[in-house]
Amino acid sequence: MNAQALIELLRPHFTDAHIDAVNEGNKFELLIVDEAFEGKRLVARQQMIYALVNEHIQSGAMHALTIYALTPAEYAAKKA
């Protein structure tokens, strides 16, 4: 698995999201910005992502995943 494969895995579930991913070997960093995270706590946001990638973690294709799951407003505030 690589960063592009991770984005392609997530895209059908977050169709309007801004998704960026990078990897170094099997360690990944993910930025996903989507309105689906509105009103959800950080843990719930991460659980949404982990539910989709769990198979890859269990297989060892993905060893570590750092998730930045933000709402559009949170993302805009961080950029400012």
Short mmCIF file of C-alpha atoms in Angstrom, two decimals:
data_model
loop_
_atom_site.label_atom_id
_atom_site.label_comp_id
_atom_site.label_asym_id
_atom_site.label_seq_id
_atom_site.Cartn_x
_atom_site.Cartn_y
_atom_site.Cartn_z
CA MET A 1 0.00 0.00 0.00
CA ASN A 2 1.12 3.54 -0.69
CA ALA A 3 -0.34 7.01 -0.09
CA GLN A 4 -2.26 7.07 -3.37
CA ALA A 5 -3.83 3.68 -2.62
CA LEU A 6 -4.94 4.99 0.78
CA ILE A 7 -6.57 8.02 -0.83
CA GLU A 8 -8.33 5.77 -3.35
CA LEU A 9 -9.55 3.53 -0.54
CA LEU A 10 -11.06 6.47 1.34
CA ARG A 11 -12.43 8.48 -1.60
CA PRO A 12 -15.68 6.47 -2.09
CA HIS A 13 -16.56 7.02 1.58
CA PHE A 14 -15.61 10.71 1.67
CA THR A 15 -16.58 11.85 -1.82
CA ASP A 16 -16.38 15.61 -1.17
CA ALA A 17 -13.39 15.51 1.17
CA HIS A 18 -10.00 17.05 0.75
CA ILE A 19 -7.65 14.10 1.28
CA ASP A 20 -3.86 14.15 1.42
CA ALA A 21 -1.67 11.25 2.44
CA VAL A 22 2.03 10.56 2.58
CA ASN A 23 3.89 7.45 3.53
CA GLU A 24 7.37 6.31 4.36
CA GLY A 25 7.34 2.57 3.98
CA ASN A 26 4.31 1.31 5.85
CA LYS A 27 3.96 4.40 8.09
CA PHE A 28 1.28 6.81 6.91
CA GLU A 29 0.14 10.34 7.66
CA LEU A 30 -3.36 11.30 6.57
CA LEU A 31 -5.09 14.67 6.36
CA ILE A 32 -8.78 14.46 5.62
CA VAL A 33 -11.11 17.45 5.66
CA ASP A 34 -14.81 16.69 5.44
CA GLU A 35 -18.15 17.97 6.70
CA ALA A 36 -18.87 14.41 7.92
CA PHE A 37 -16.71 15.22 10.96
CA GLU A 38 -18.98 18.06 12.12
CA GLY A 39 -20.15 17.45 15.68
CA LYS A 40 -17.95 14.37 16.12
CA ARG A 41 -15.24 14.03 18.71
CA LEU A 42 -11.70 13.20 17.64
CA VAL A 43 -12.03 9.55 18.64
CA ALA A 44 -15.21 9.11 16.59
CA ARG A 45 -13.51 10.70 13.57
CA GLN A 46 -10.55 8.35 13.88
CA GLN A 47 -12.84 5.35 14.29
CA MET A 48 -14.50 6.23 10.98
CA ILE A 49 -11.11 6.03 9.26
CA TYR A 50 -9.83 2.97 11.13
CA ALA A 51 -12.96 1.03 10.20
CA LEU A 52 -11.98 1.47 6.55
CA VAL A 53 -8.27 0.68 6.87
CA ASN A 54 -8.33 -1.99 9.58
CA GLU A 55 -7.80 -4.81 7.08
CA HIS A 56 -4.57 -3.16 5.91
CA ILE A 57 -3.35 -2.65 9.46
CA GLN A 58 -4.03 -6.27 10.35
CA SER A 59 -2.24 -7.52 7.22
CA GLY A 60 0.84 -5.41 8.02
CA ALA A 61 0.56 -3.36 4.84
CA MET A 62 0.07 -0.37 7.13
CA HIS A 63 2.06 -0.30 10.36
CA ALA A 64 1.24 3.16 11.65
CA LEU A 65 -1.34 5.76 10.72
CA THR A 66 -1.41 9.33 11.97
CA ILE A 67 -4.80 10.88 11.28
CA TYR A 68 -5.69 14.55 11.04
CA ALA A 69 -9.47 14.51 10.54
CA LEU A 70 -10.80 18.05 10.40
CA THR A 71 -13.98 19.88 9.54
CA PRO A 72 -13.70 22.54 6.82
CA ALA A 73 -13.90 25.28 9.48
CA GLU A 74 -11.12 23.68 11.53
CA TYR A 75 -8.96 23.34 8.44
CA ALA A 76 -9.54 26.98 7.47
CA ALA A 77 -8.62 28.11 10.99
CA LYS A 78 -5.37 26.10 10.91
CA LYS A 79 -4.40 27.61 7.54
CA ALA A 80 -5.01 31.16 8.79
#
